Every structure is written in C-alpha cells, then in structure tokens.
C-alpha cells in the first residue's frame, strides 16, 4: 500500500553532503562509526515517524509519499528545502578580547555558543576572530538515501512508536507499557521504571505533549491520558511500619 | 462524633518545650512570628492529617482519639514518646583542623551536617570543637496545645486534603483539581499548572505515592491514579505550524 500523510512508518536513512560525500546523519550504526560521527547517546536503527508530521525535513516527508515497505529511494534536497542558504551577515568578526574575558583561547574549528546561536570559528588573525553562525548545513545540497523498513498498522504499536520517538529513558521497556483505547481517549501507562526519571516534571510534560499531539492529530482519538497508578498491595493492609515520624516538617 | 483512627481531620497545634516554654512548632502564623520561628516557605493554618497515619507524633494521634470538632486539649509528651532521650555518645569532639579543611570557622550555636546527621556546635576550645548530634528536642518534655478545626467527611475533600499535605506547588489551585471515584479506583487530575513543576519526576512520584498510600489505606478504594490529559483543541485540526524542523536530533 502506497504511503500517505498520517501513516506511521519506520524509516532508515543516511544523509550526505553532495559536494563532499560527508555523512552528516544516519540511522545506521555501522555507517555512523565509519563516518566518525557515532554518538553513543543515540539509538540507531529504523526510526518511527508520522509521515507529514515534520519530524524530519519536509522534503523527506514528501519523498516518502507513495513509497511502499522495502522501497529504497535517493532524494536530493537543495538548500531552499534543506537548511537554507548561507547568510554572509552571519559571519562575524569578534574582538579577541571578548574571548579573553571569558578565559577562552579560540582556534579554527572551535565551536562556540553566543546568545543561543552556535557558531564555528573560521580564522584567528591577531586581534580578530572570524566566526560563522550559519547552520553547518546551510548552503549545502543534501543527498538522502531512504528505505521504508515498516508501515505500522496496529494502533498500540502506533502509540508505542511515538513514545519511542519522543521519550527516552534508560531501561524503559515498551513491552511493559500498557495502551488502552476508550471511546475518544488513548490511555497510556508507561513502564513503572519511568516514574523514577530524574528529569524535571516539566520536561516530561513536554515529551508527553509531543507524543499526544502526534497521536490525536493522526489517529481517530481526541484525548491522550498518561496514567500513573499506585495500588494497595495485600500485605500493606495490616503492615506495621517502622517509619520515623516527627511533628516538624 | 468522636474522632477515630482513619478519620481525616484538620488540626491546629502549638508545641512548646515544657522546661523553657519555647515554641518549637506551630500551625499559627502569629504565634510563629512572635516566637521568632516564622518560615515563609511554610503554609500556616490548620493542617490536614489522617488520624493514626503517623503524620505527627504517635502521641498526638492518640490524643486526638475521642475528641470532637472544636475541642481543645493540652497534651504533655515525655521524651520516650517524643524525640527520645539524649544520648551522650552523640556529643562528639571534632578536631578544629577538620573544619579548617572545609574552610569553615566554627562558632557556638552553628549548625553543621556530617554524614547526613545534623549537629549543633556547643563549644569551641582551642583545637577542639564540641558538637551535639542529638535531635534538638531529645530529652525534652513537650507541651502541645491541640484544637480540632474540622472533621472532613466528603470523599473529594479527603483526597484534596492529602494532596495539600504531601504536595506543594506554588499557585496550584485545588479547585482546579478533578477527583473521580470509579469502582475501586480514585482518579486524580491535578491542576494543569502542576505539569510545569521543575522538580524531578522521581520527587513527584514520591509525593504521589504518599498521597496514594494515605488514601487507599483509609478509604474503601484499592487504587489511586494520577491522570495527565492532553486534548486536541478544535483549532489545532487544520493549524499550519511554522515549526522549524531538522533531520538532526
């Protein structure tokens, strides 16, 4: 079945800069290692997306339309549809003394962050440091190699795929995640180990919002609930606790 | 109606050290200010407890049994039933150089924490510092003045009282907290503002566990669920977002 917008699919891809052939992103661990961009924090393997959900470049969403499981496609993305054209006003000369103030010794290739923008130092010449604040892929034509690994049909698996995409927690077991569909509501009980996540509750809320949005926009449900349940255990009924109690908070 | 174990009540109290008359804890802001122990982080006013739930000293739980709304009672708690007897082995001499290593200048009355224990410096004599690691109220006879402000009968109010006791978040509105009773389960939707709590998810889980335990042990329900809901808004259906999308994580 040809893929349409709103389909949940798993895709594999490798993206290269056309000009140089440098791999800048890939779902394949071997390819990442070979290209010297392996990141041990990242999960490799096919990644789940909702087609049209803007999880990847819109050009990729478009390329996927009409493909089928197992299909492979090469897609060329020009700068307009990629990371934009280079903007020469984003190449700036910064006085060396600004770096010294912060105790930094700039060198070509060094990455810096200023006012939330990431830049790369191009040259250091006497009292002046030339920094490029363009996106590293700005002005580049990109070659993507895409393969459709799977089209997800099962509703429970659709839900789990979005949890997988938006929320990472070490040792979380998606098999221990319960998903229930009740009238207009999707109810999710995550693996209980996630209750001990040390990230802030606000960060968890943002991840849950992203999961929910992808689900209610692409499935026939209007609400997504995350349910944390605490249950009385039989032995607790008569249990005598040895807790230390104080009248002070 | 005479108060029994398992009742949800609100009480006001002031606790004084018998020997000195010093107020060490109170639910009354004026009394706290007068005694010089006012703490702006603390909410004053009657506090909710489950009688027998060990939220306060067991001796207070016992004293409350049989009282009625509006009743006032003075209770004397001896050290056995309070914060224990003083243990002379907990008064320790610590070489001054241990303090110097940490860049600290000890003085009598200073409070320090060592290996998780809090101690108070008694004297500083040449090279030796005498520190008392006994609880400040150890060995003291305590005089409590208790008033029963309210007995909570309504089930929804019982649930809210335990949220109030165990979970504090600025600007949280308990009127915006929804409580539903469904067969053996209490379902709680907290005021949505709490979704943005910056405390860790783990800390929130501990607070939720304490709330749940007090509820399922003292109400005829076996499960407590905390439900965070995300709902599709009508305007989102066709909304075109301007989100920036990237193929890189």
mmCIF file of N, CA and C in Angstrom, chain A residues 13 24-25 42 54-58 60 83 135 137 144 165 185 187 189 194-206 208-209 212-213 216-217 219 221-233 236-237 239-243 245-249, chain B residues 13 24-25 42 53-58 83 135 137 144 165 185 187 189 194-206 208-209 212-213 216-217 219 221-233 236-237 239-243 245-249:
data_model
loop_
_atom_site.group_PDB
_atom_site.id
_atom_site.type_symbol
_atom_site.label_atom_id
_atom_site.label_comp_id
_atom_site.label_asym_id
_atom_site.label_seq_id
_atom_site.Cartn_x
_atom_site.Cartn_y
_atom_site.Cartn_z
ATOM 1 N N UNK A 13 17.669 5.927 7.084
ATOM 2 C CA UNK A 13 18.218 6.882 6.118
ATOM 3 C C UNK A 13 19.667 7.213 6.423
ATOM 4 N N UNK A 24 26.423 13.261 7.347
ATOM 5 C CA UNK A 24 26.149 14.143 8.496
ATOM 6 C C UNK A 24 25.097 13.560 9.429
ATOM 7 N N UNK A 25 24.335 12.585 8.955
ATOM 8 C CA UNK A 25 23.322 11.963 9.815
ATOM 9 C C UNK A 25 22.973 10.595 9.239
ATOM 10 N N UNK A 42 22.896 8.049 21.204
ATOM 11 C CA UNK A 42 21.828 7.953 20.214
ATOM 12 C C UNK A 42 21.434 6.489 19.986
ATOM 13 N N UNK A 54 6.467 16.319 10.165
ATOM 14 C CA UNK A 54 7.615 17.239 10.283
ATOM 15 C C UNK A 54 8.645 16.799 11.321
ATOM 16 N N UNK A 55 8.783 15.503 11.482
ATOM 17 C CA UNK A 55 9.846 15.033 12.371
ATOM 18 C C UNK A 55 11.184 15.127 11.667
ATOM 19 N N UNK A 56 11.139 15.032 10.345
ATOM 20 C CA UNK A 56 12.353 15.185 9.530
ATOM 21 C C UNK A 56 12.108 16.386 8.615
ATOM 22 N N UNK A 57 13.029 16.656 7.695
ATOM 23 C CA UNK A 57 12.812 17.749 6.739
ATOM 24 C C UNK A 57 11.513 17.507 5.969
ATOM 25 N N UNK A 58 10.746 18.559 5.709
ATOM 26 C CA UNK A 58 9.521 18.393 4.917
ATOM 27 C C UNK A 58 9.797 17.692 3.577
ATOM 28 N N UNK A 60 11.726 15.274 3.061
ATOM 29 C CA UNK A 60 11.747 13.821 3.307
ATOM 30 C C UNK A 60 10.318 13.305 3.431
ATOM 31 N N UNK A 83 18.573 23.302 4.765
ATOM 32 C CA UNK A 83 18.859 24.150 5.914
ATOM 33 C C UNK A 83 19.077 25.596 5.512
ATOM 34 N N UNK A 135 24.022 27.729 9.969
ATOM 35 C CA UNK A 135 23.877 26.296 10.230
ATOM 36 C C UNK A 135 24.945 25.575 9.421
ATOM 37 N N UNK A 137 24.901 23.080 7.777
ATOM 38 C CA UNK A 137 24.439 22.518 6.501
ATOM 39 C C UNK A 137 23.798 23.593 5.606
ATOM 40 N N UNK A 144 20.015 12.203 0.329
ATOM 41 C CA UNK A 144 19.492 11.237 1.288
ATOM 42 C C UNK A 144 19.247 9.907 0.597
ATOM 43 N N UNK A 165 9.824 7.627 19.866
ATOM 44 C CA UNK A 165 10.405 8.787 19.179
ATOM 45 C C UNK A 165 10.662 9.954 20.131
ATOM 46 N N UNK A 185 -10.525 8.368 23.844
ATOM 47 C CA UNK A 185 -9.309 8.588 24.636
ATOM 48 C C UNK A 185 -8.307 7.444 24.510
ATOM 49 N N UNK A 187 -5.350 5.800 26.546
ATOM 50 C CA UNK A 187 -4.803 5.798 27.909
ATOM 51 C C UNK A 187 -3.480 5.044 27.914
ATOM 52 N N UNK A 189 -0.236 3.742 30.178
ATOM 53 C CA UNK A 189 0.509 3.530 31.424
ATOM 54 C C UNK A 189 1.916 3.133 31.029
ATOM 55 N N UNK A 194 9.803 4.336 34.614
ATOM 56 C CA UNK A 194 9.872 5.749 34.206
ATOM 57 C C UNK A 194 9.425 6.698 35.318
ATOM 58 N N UNK A 195 8.724 6.176 36.336
ATOM 59 C CA UNK A 195 8.314 7.035 37.454
ATOM 60 C C UNK A 195 9.519 7.578 38.212
ATOM 61 N N UNK A 196 10.670 6.961 38.000
ATOM 62 C CA UNK A 196 11.854 7.365 38.753
ATOM 63 C C UNK A 196 12.814 8.201 37.916
ATOM 64 N N UNK A 197 12.313 8.676 36.783
ATOM 65 C CA UNK A 197 13.107 9.562 35.934
ATOM 66 C C UNK A 197 13.489 10.803 36.745
ATOM 67 N N UNK A 198 14.759 11.188 36.644
ATOM 68 C CA UNK A 198 15.194 12.355 37.409
ATOM 69 C C UNK A 198 15.083 13.644 36.612
ATOM 70 N N UNK A 199 14.617 13.543 35.376
ATOM 71 C CA UNK A 199 14.374 14.773 34.625
ATOM 72 C C UNK A 199 13.228 15.532 35.288
ATOM 73 N N UNK A 200 13.124 16.819 34.975
ATOM 74 C CA UNK A 200 12.077 17.607 35.621
ATOM 75 C C UNK A 200 10.717 17.184 35.095
ATOM 76 N N UNK A 201 9.711 17.403 35.945
ATOM 77 C CA UNK A 201 8.357 17.087 35.531
ATOM 78 C C UNK A 201 7.969 17.892 34.300
ATOM 79 N N UNK A 202 8.487 19.116 34.194
ATOM 80 C CA UNK A 202 8.173 19.950 33.039
ATOM 81 C C UNK A 202 8.722 19.325 31.755
ATOM 82 N N UNK A 203 9.938 18.804 31.800
ATOM 83 C CA UNK A 203 10.495 18.150 30.606
ATOM 84 C C UNK A 203 9.651 16.944 30.205
ATOM 85 N N UNK A 204 9.191 16.195 31.206
ATOM 86 C CA UNK A 204 8.348 15.036 30.940
ATOM 87 C C UNK A 204 7.044 15.496 30.285
ATOM 88 N N UNK A 205 6.502 16.600 30.791
ATOM 89 C CA UNK A 205 5.260 17.148 30.220
ATOM 90 C C UNK A 205 5.458 17.503 28.742
ATOM 91 N N UNK A 206 6.590 18.127 28.406
ATOM 92 C CA UNK A 206 6.829 18.485 27.006
ATOM 93 C C UNK A 206 6.895 17.236 26.130
ATOM 94 N N UNK A 208 5.491 14.373 26.728
ATOM 95 C CA UNK A 208 4.140 13.810 26.667
ATOM 96 C C UNK A 208 3.257 14.610 25.714
ATOM 97 N N UNK A 209 3.461 15.921 25.712
ATOM 98 C CA UNK A 209 2.693 16.758 24.783
ATOM 99 C C UNK A 209 3.028 16.397 23.333
ATOM 100 N N UNK A 212 1.423 13.119 22.518
ATOM 101 C CA UNK A 212 -0.033 13.272 22.411
ATOM 102 C C UNK A 212 -0.427 13.932 21.102
ATOM 103 N N UNK A 213 0.294 15.005 20.748
ATOM 104 C CA UNK A 213 -0.035 15.766 19.541
ATOM 105 C C UNK A 213 0.062 14.875 18.298
ATOM 106 N N UNK A 216 -3.126 12.393 18.580
ATOM 107 C CA UNK A 216 -4.502 12.877 18.343
ATOM 108 C C UNK A 216 -4.650 13.558 16.996
ATOM 109 N N UNK A 217 -3.528 13.965 16.387
ATOM 110 C CA UNK A 217 -3.635 14.542 15.046
ATOM 111 C C UNK A 217 -3.671 13.487 13.945
ATOM 112 N N UNK A 219 -4.639 9.949 14.594
ATOM 113 C CA UNK A 219 -5.463 8.792 14.930
ATOM 114 C C UNK A 219 -6.843 9.315 15.322
ATOM 115 N N UNK A 221 -8.715 9.753 17.728
ATOM 116 C CA UNK A 221 -8.948 9.966 19.159
ATOM 117 C C UNK A 221 -8.669 11.432 19.466
ATOM 118 N N UNK A 222 -9.394 11.982 20.449
ATOM 119 C CA UNK A 222 -9.236 13.404 20.758
ATOM 120 C C UNK A 222 -8.404 13.693 21.997
ATOM 121 N N UNK A 223 -8.222 12.653 22.812
ATOM 122 C CA UNK A 223 -7.529 12.873 24.080
ATOM 123 C C UNK A 223 -6.480 11.789 24.296
ATOM 124 N N UNK A 224 -5.398 12.182 24.928
ATOM 125 C CA UNK A 224 -4.389 11.214 25.339
ATOM 126 C C UNK A 224 -4.161 11.402 26.833
ATOM 127 N N UNK A 225 -4.274 10.317 27.575
ATOM 128 C CA UNK A 225 -4.040 10.380 29.026
ATOM 129 C C UNK A 225 -2.813 9.550 29.399
ATOM 130 N N UNK A 226 -1.978 10.141 30.235
ATOM 131 C CA UNK A 226 -0.883 9.388 30.842
ATOM 132 C C UNK A 226 -1.302 9.089 32.272
ATOM 133 N N UNK A 227 -1.349 7.826 32.602
ATOM 134 C CA UNK A 227 -1.885 7.403 33.892
ATOM 135 C C UNK A 227 -0.781 6.757 34.737
ATOM 136 N N UNK A 228 -0.543 7.340 35.910
ATOM 137 C CA UNK A 228 0.386 6.729 36.875
ATOM 138 C C UNK A 228 -0.465 6.139 37.980
ATOM 139 N N UNK A 229 -0.343 4.837 38.185
ATOM 140 C CA UNK A 229 -1.223 4.167 39.142
ATOM 141 C C UNK A 229 -0.465 3.651 40.357
ATOM 142 N N UNK A 230 -1.056 3.849 41.515
ATOM 143 C CA UNK A 230 -0.489 3.334 42.760
ATOM 144 C C UNK A 230 -1.530 2.414 43.376
ATOM 145 N N UNK A 231 -1.125 1.187 43.664
ATOM 146 C CA UNK A 231 -2.100 0.179 44.077
ATOM 147 C C UNK A 231 -1.776 -0.343 45.465
ATOM 148 N N UNK A 232 -2.833 -0.556 46.239
ATOM 149 C CA UNK A 232 -2.689 -1.149 47.560
ATOM 150 C C UNK A 232 -2.250 -2.597 47.371
ATOM 151 N N UNK A 233 -1.182 -2.955 48.050
ATOM 152 C CA UNK A 233 -0.770 -4.354 47.994
ATOM 153 C C UNK A 233 -1.392 -5.075 49.183
ATOM 154 N N UNK A 236 0.063 -4.751 52.600
ATOM 155 C CA UNK A 236 0.097 -3.433 53.222
ATOM 156 C C UNK A 236 -1.077 -3.203 54.176
ATOM 157 N N UNK A 237 -2.120 -3.993 53.993
ATOM 158 C CA UNK A 237 -3.335 -3.729 54.778
ATOM 159 C C UNK A 237 -3.093 -3.738 56.276
ATOM 160 N N UNK A 239 0.107 -4.083 57.591
ATOM 161 C CA UNK A 239 1.529 -3.848 57.813
ATOM 162 C C UNK A 239 1.782 -2.801 58.899
ATOM 163 N N UNK A 240 2.690 -3.128 59.803
ATOM 164 C CA UNK A 240 3.109 -2.171 60.812
ATOM 165 C C UNK A 240 4.399 -1.528 60.330
ATOM 166 N N UNK A 241 4.366 -0.268 59.998
ATOM 167 C CA UNK A 241 5.595 0.352 59.506
ATOM 168 C C UNK A 241 6.411 0.875 60.671
ATOM 169 N N UNK A 242 7.705 0.946 60.458
ATOM 170 C CA UNK A 242 8.630 1.405 61.495
ATOM 171 C C UNK A 242 9.051 2.847 61.207
ATOM 172 N N UNK A 243 8.271 3.488 60.376
ATOM 173 C CA UNK A 243 8.619 4.857 59.964
ATOM 174 C C UNK A 243 8.855 5.771 61.151
ATOM 175 N N UNK A 245 8.508 9.246 62.729
ATOM 176 C CA UNK A 245 7.589 10.354 62.485
ATOM 177 C C UNK A 245 7.944 11.522 63.360
ATOM 178 N N UNK A 246 7.758 12.685 62.839
ATOM 179 C CA UNK A 246 8.090 13.888 63.576
ATOM 180 C C UNK A 246 6.973 14.890 63.424
ATOM 181 N N UNK A 247 6.891 15.769 64.386
ATOM 182 C CA UNK A 247 5.851 16.796 64.290
ATOM 183 C C UNK A 247 6.355 17.998 63.507
ATOM 184 N N UNK A 248 7.638 17.947 63.111
ATOM 185 C CA UNK A 248 8.173 19.076 62.357
ATOM 186 C C UNK A 248 8.282 18.707 60.888
ATOM 187 N N UNK A 249 8.102 19.667 60.048
ATOM 188 C CA UNK A 249 8.238 19.442 58.592
ATOM 189 C C UNK A 249 9.664 19.763 58.192
ATOM 190 N N UNK B 13 -2.199 23.288 66.081
ATOM 191 C CA UNK B 13 -1.451 22.971 67.300
ATOM 192 C C UNK B 13 -0.290 23.930 67.483
ATOM 193 N N UNK B 24 8.456 25.461 69.542
ATOM 194 C CA UNK B 24 9.323 24.858 68.510
ATOM 195 C C UNK B 24 8.560 24.554 67.230
ATOM 196 N N UNK B 25 7.239 24.513 67.294
ATOM 197 C CA UNK B 25 6.440 24.244 66.083
ATOM 198 C C UNK B 25 5.029 24.736 66.327
ATOM 199 N N UNK B 42 6.657 27.993 54.617
ATOM 200 C CA UNK B 42 5.671 27.106 55.228
ATOM 201 C C UNK B 42 4.257 27.678 55.109
ATOM 202 N N UNK B 53 -2.255 8.043 61.083
ATOM 203 C CA UNK B 53 -1.427 7.964 59.870
ATOM 204 C C UNK B 53 0.023 8.337 60.116
ATOM 205 N N UNK B 54 0.361 8.641 61.369
ATOM 206 C CA UNK B 54 1.738 8.962 61.741
ATOM 207 C C UNK B 54 2.307 10.178 61.014
ATOM 208 N N UNK B 55 1.427 11.125 60.724
ATOM 209 C CA UNK B 55 1.934 12.359 60.135
ATOM 210 C C UNK B 55 2.557 13.232 61.210
ATOM 211 N N UNK B 56 2.054 13.062 62.432
ATOM 212 C CA UNK B 56 2.623 13.775 63.577
ATOM 213 C C UNK B 56 3.124 12.705 64.552
ATOM 214 N N UNK B 57 3.557 13.125 65.730
ATOM 215 C CA UNK B 57 3.998 12.140 66.725
ATOM 216 C C UNK B 57 2.853 11.177 67.040
ATOM 217 N N UNK B 58 3.135 9.882 67.225
ATOM 218 C CA UNK B 58 2.083 8.923 67.589
ATOM 219 C C UNK B 58 1.300 9.384 68.813
ATOM 220 N N UNK B 83 10.927 12.817 71.174
ATOM 221 C CA UNK B 83 12.091 12.658 70.293
ATOM 222 C C UNK B 83 13.221 11.883 70.954
ATOM 223 N N UNK B 135 18.982 14.991 68.478
ATOM 224 C CA UNK B 135 17.863 15.799 67.983
ATOM 225 C C UNK B 135 17.670 16.955 68.961
ATOM 226 N N UNK B 137 15.223 18.256 70.131
ATOM 227 C CA UNK B 137 14.159 18.050 71.118
ATOM 228 C C UNK B 137 14.357 16.768 71.931
ATOM 229 N N UNK B 144 1.899 20.201 74.083
ATOM 230 C CA UNK B 144 1.154 20.547 72.878
ATOM 231 C C UNK B 144 -0.211 21.086 73.256
ATOM 232 N N UNK B 165 -1.455 18.063 51.933
ATOM 233 C CA UNK B 165 -0.445 17.678 52.933
ATOM 234 C C UNK B 165 0.892 17.283 52.296
ATOM 235 N N UNK B 185 -11.243 2.570 42.164
ATOM 236 C CA UNK B 185 -10.146 3.471 41.825
ATOM 237 C C UNK B 185 -10.491 4.944 42.070
ATOM 238 N N UNK B 187 -9.448 8.542 40.800
ATOM 239 C CA UNK B 187 -8.730 9.161 39.690
ATOM 240 C C UNK B 187 -8.543 10.641 39.966
ATOM 241 N N UNK B 189 -7.000 14.284 38.616
ATOM 242 C CA UNK B 189 -6.361 15.175 37.638
ATOM 243 C C UNK B 189 -5.990 16.435 38.368
ATOM 244 N N UNK B 194 0.499 22.248 37.552
ATOM 245 C CA UNK B 194 1.495 21.355 38.164
ATOM 246 C C UNK B 194 2.300 20.577 37.120
ATOM 247 N N UNK B 195 1.811 20.530 35.877
ATOM 248 C CA UNK B 195 2.572 19.842 34.822
ATOM 249 C C UNK B 195 3.911 20.528 34.552
ATOM 250 N N UNK B 196 4.009 21.776 35.024
ATOM 251 C CA UNK B 196 5.226 22.529 34.730
ATOM 252 C C UNK B 196 6.156 22.617 35.928
ATOM 253 N N UNK B 197 5.898 21.766 36.910
ATOM 254 C CA UNK B 197 6.767 21.687 38.078
ATOM 255 C C UNK B 197 8.181 21.321 37.619
ATOM 256 N N UNK B 198 9.164 22.045 38.145
ATOM 257 C CA UNK B 198 10.541 21.759 37.728
ATOM 258 C C UNK B 198 11.219 20.743 38.640
ATOM 259 N N UNK B 199 10.494 20.277 39.657
ATOM 260 C CA UNK B 199 11.065 19.207 40.478
ATOM 261 C C UNK B 199 11.199 17.945 39.623
ATOM 262 N N UNK B 200 12.040 17.022 40.073
ATOM 263 C CA UNK B 200 12.245 15.823 39.266
ATOM 264 C C UNK B 200 10.991 14.959 39.295
ATOM 265 N N UNK B 201 10.840 14.193 38.216
ATOM 266 C CA UNK B 201 9.711 13.283 38.141
ATOM 267 C C UNK B 201 9.734 12.319 39.326
ATOM 268 N N UNK B 202 10.934 11.921 39.739
ATOM 269 C CA UNK B 202 11.054 10.993 40.859
ATOM 270 C C UNK B 202 10.486 11.601 42.145
ATOM 271 N N UNK B 203 10.795 12.872 42.385
ATOM 272 C CA UNK B 203 10.255 13.536 43.580
ATOM 273 C C UNK B 203 8.726 13.588 43.530
ATOM 274 N N UNK B 204 8.191 13.858 42.331
ATOM 275 C CA UNK B 204 6.740 13.894 42.166
ATOM 276 C C UNK B 204 6.160 12.505 42.457
ATOM 277 N N UNK B 205 6.846 11.471 41.978
ATOM 278 C CA UNK B 205 6.384 10.105 42.216
ATOM 279 C C UNK B 205 6.321 9.808 43.717
ATOM 280 N N UNK B 206 7.347 10.256 44.470
ATOM 281 C CA UNK B 206 7.337 10.009 45.915
ATOM 282 C C UNK B 206 6.148 10.714 46.577
ATOM 283 N N UNK B 208 3.337 11.513 45.154
ATOM 284 C CA UNK B 208 2.117 10.821 44.723
ATOM 285 C C UNK B 208 1.943 9.504 45.476
ATOM 286 N N UNK B 209 3.069 8.837 45.747
ATOM 287 C CA UNK B 209 2.989 7.591 46.496
ATOM 288 C C UNK B 209 2.452 7.854 47.904
ATOM 289 N N UNK B 212 -1.222 8.553 47.721
ATOM 290 C CA UNK B 212 -1.960 7.328 47.409
ATOM 291 C C UNK B 212 -2.076 6.421 48.616
ATOM 292 N N UNK B 213 -0.947 6.268 49.327
ATOM 293 C CA UNK B 213 -0.919 5.358 50.472
ATOM 294 C C UNK B 213 -1.916 5.802 51.544
ATOM 295 N N UNK B 216 -5.544 4.959 49.947
ATOM 296 C CA UNK B 216 -6.038 3.575 49.837
ATOM 297 C C UNK B 216 -6.006 2.833 51.170
ATOM 298 N N UNK B 217 -5.243 3.347 52.137
ATOM 299 C CA UNK B 217 -5.268 2.714 53.457
ATOM 300 C C UNK B 217 -6.435 3.182 54.321
ATOM 301 N N UNK B 219 -9.489 4.753 52.878
ATOM 302 C CA UNK B 219 -10.751 4.905 52.157
ATOM 303 C C UNK B 219 -11.016 3.575 51.453
ATOM 304 N N UNK B 221 -11.009 2.213 48.689
ATOM 305 C CA UNK B 221 -10.545 2.111 47.298
ATOM 306 C C UNK B 221 -9.171 1.452 47.308
ATOM 307 N N UNK B 222 -8.858 0.688 46.249
ATOM 308 C CA UNK B 222 -7.592 -0.050 46.213
ATOM 309 C C UNK B 222 -6.535 0.593 45.334
ATOM 310 N N UNK B 223 -6.980 1.492 44.458
ATOM 311 C CA UNK B 223 -6.031 2.086 43.514
ATOM 312 C C UNK B 223 -6.195 3.592 43.464
ATOM 313 N N UNK B 224 -5.081 4.266 43.256
ATOM 314 C CA UNK B 224 -5.125 5.711 43.029
ATOM 315 C C UNK B 224 -4.398 5.985 41.713
ATOM 316 N N UNK B 225 -5.079 6.705 40.828
ATOM 317 C CA UNK B 225 -4.452 7.049 39.547
ATOM 318 C C UNK B 225 -4.265 8.553 39.444
ATOM 319 N N UNK B 226 -3.085 8.954 38.984
ATOM 320 C CA UNK B 226 -2.841 10.359 38.632
ATOM 321 C C UNK B 226 -2.868 10.431 37.120
ATOM 322 N N UNK B 227 -3.779 11.241 36.604
ATOM 323 C CA UNK B 227 -4.008 11.271 35.162
ATOM 324 C C UNK B 227 -3.616 12.644 34.610
ATOM 325 N N UNK B 228 -2.676 12.646 33.660
ATOM 326 C CA UNK B 228 -2.334 13.885 32.939
ATOM 327 C C UNK B 228 -2.942 13.766 31.556
ATOM 328 N N UNK B 229 -3.813 14.706 31.219
ATOM 329 C CA UNK B 229 -4.533 14.591 29.951
ATOM 330 C C UNK B 229 -4.123 15.684 28.975
ATOM 331 N N UNK B 230 -3.967 15.286 27.714
ATOM 332 C CA UNK B 230 -3.654 16.225 26.641
ATOM 333 C C UNK B 230 -4.764 16.101 25.614
ATOM 334 N N UNK B 231 -5.393 17.222 25.305
ATOM 335 C CA UNK B 231 -6.586 17.165 24.473
ATOM 336 C C UNK B 231 -6.385 17.948 23.189
ATOM 337 N N UNK B 232 -6.924 17.380 22.106
ATOM 338 C CA UNK B 232 -6.897 18.060 20.822
ATOM 339 C C UNK B 232 -7.815 19.275 20.915
ATOM 340 N N UNK B 233 -7.289 20.427 20.543
ATOM 341 C CA UNK B 233 -8.138 21.607 20.530
ATOM 342 C C UNK B 233 -8.668 21.779 19.114
ATOM 343 N N UNK B 236 -6.573 23.212 16.381
ATOM 344 C CA UNK B 236 -5.347 22.507 16.000
ATOM 345 C C UNK B 236 -5.551 21.604 14.789
ATOM 346 N N UNK B 237 -6.799 21.266 14.521
ATOM 347 C CA UNK B 237 -7.047 20.280 13.465
ATOM 348 C C UNK B 237 -6.468 20.689 12.118
ATOM 349 N N UNK B 239 -4.536 23.560 11.836
ATOM 350 C CA UNK B 239 -3.467 24.530 12.081
ATOM 351 C C UNK B 239 -2.201 24.208 11.284
ATOM 352 N N UNK B 240 -1.665 25.235 10.657
ATOM 353 C CA UNK B 240 -0.381 25.075 9.981
ATOM 354 C C UNK B 240 0.701 25.614 10.904
ATOM 355 N N UNK B 241 1.521 24.766 11.413
ATOM 356 C CA UNK B 241 2.546 25.270 12.329
ATOM 357 C C UNK B 241 3.758 25.717 11.528
ATOM 358 N N UNK B 242 4.467 26.648 12.135
ATOM 359 C CA UNK B 242 5.662 27.201 11.474
ATOM 360 C C UNK B 242 6.917 26.592 12.083
ATOM 361 N N UNK B 243 6.711 25.470 12.723
ATOM 362 C CA UNK B 243 7.831 24.836 13.411
ATOM 363 C C UNK B 243 9.036 24.633 12.506
ATOM 364 N N UNK B 245 11.976 22.441 11.416
ATOM 365 C CA UNK B 245 12.215 21.007 11.513
ATOM 366 C C UNK B 245 13.597 20.687 10.968
ATOM 367 N N UNK B 246 14.181 19.725 11.598
ATOM 368 C CA UNK B 246 15.532 19.329 11.199
ATOM 369 C C UNK B 246 15.620 17.816 11.158
ATOM 370 N N UNK B 247 16.526 17.338 10.351
ATOM 371 C CA UNK B 247 16.680 15.889 10.309
ATOM 372 C C UNK B 247 17.676 15.427 11.345
ATOM 373 N N UNK B 248 18.236 16.386 12.084
ATOM 374 C CA UNK B 248 19.189 16.004 13.116
ATOM 375 C C UNK B 248 18.552 16.124 14.477
ATOM 376 N N UNK B 249 18.966 15.255 15.369
ATOM 377 C CA UNK B 249 18.469 15.325 16.760
ATOM 378 C C UNK B 249 19.408 16.196 17.577
#
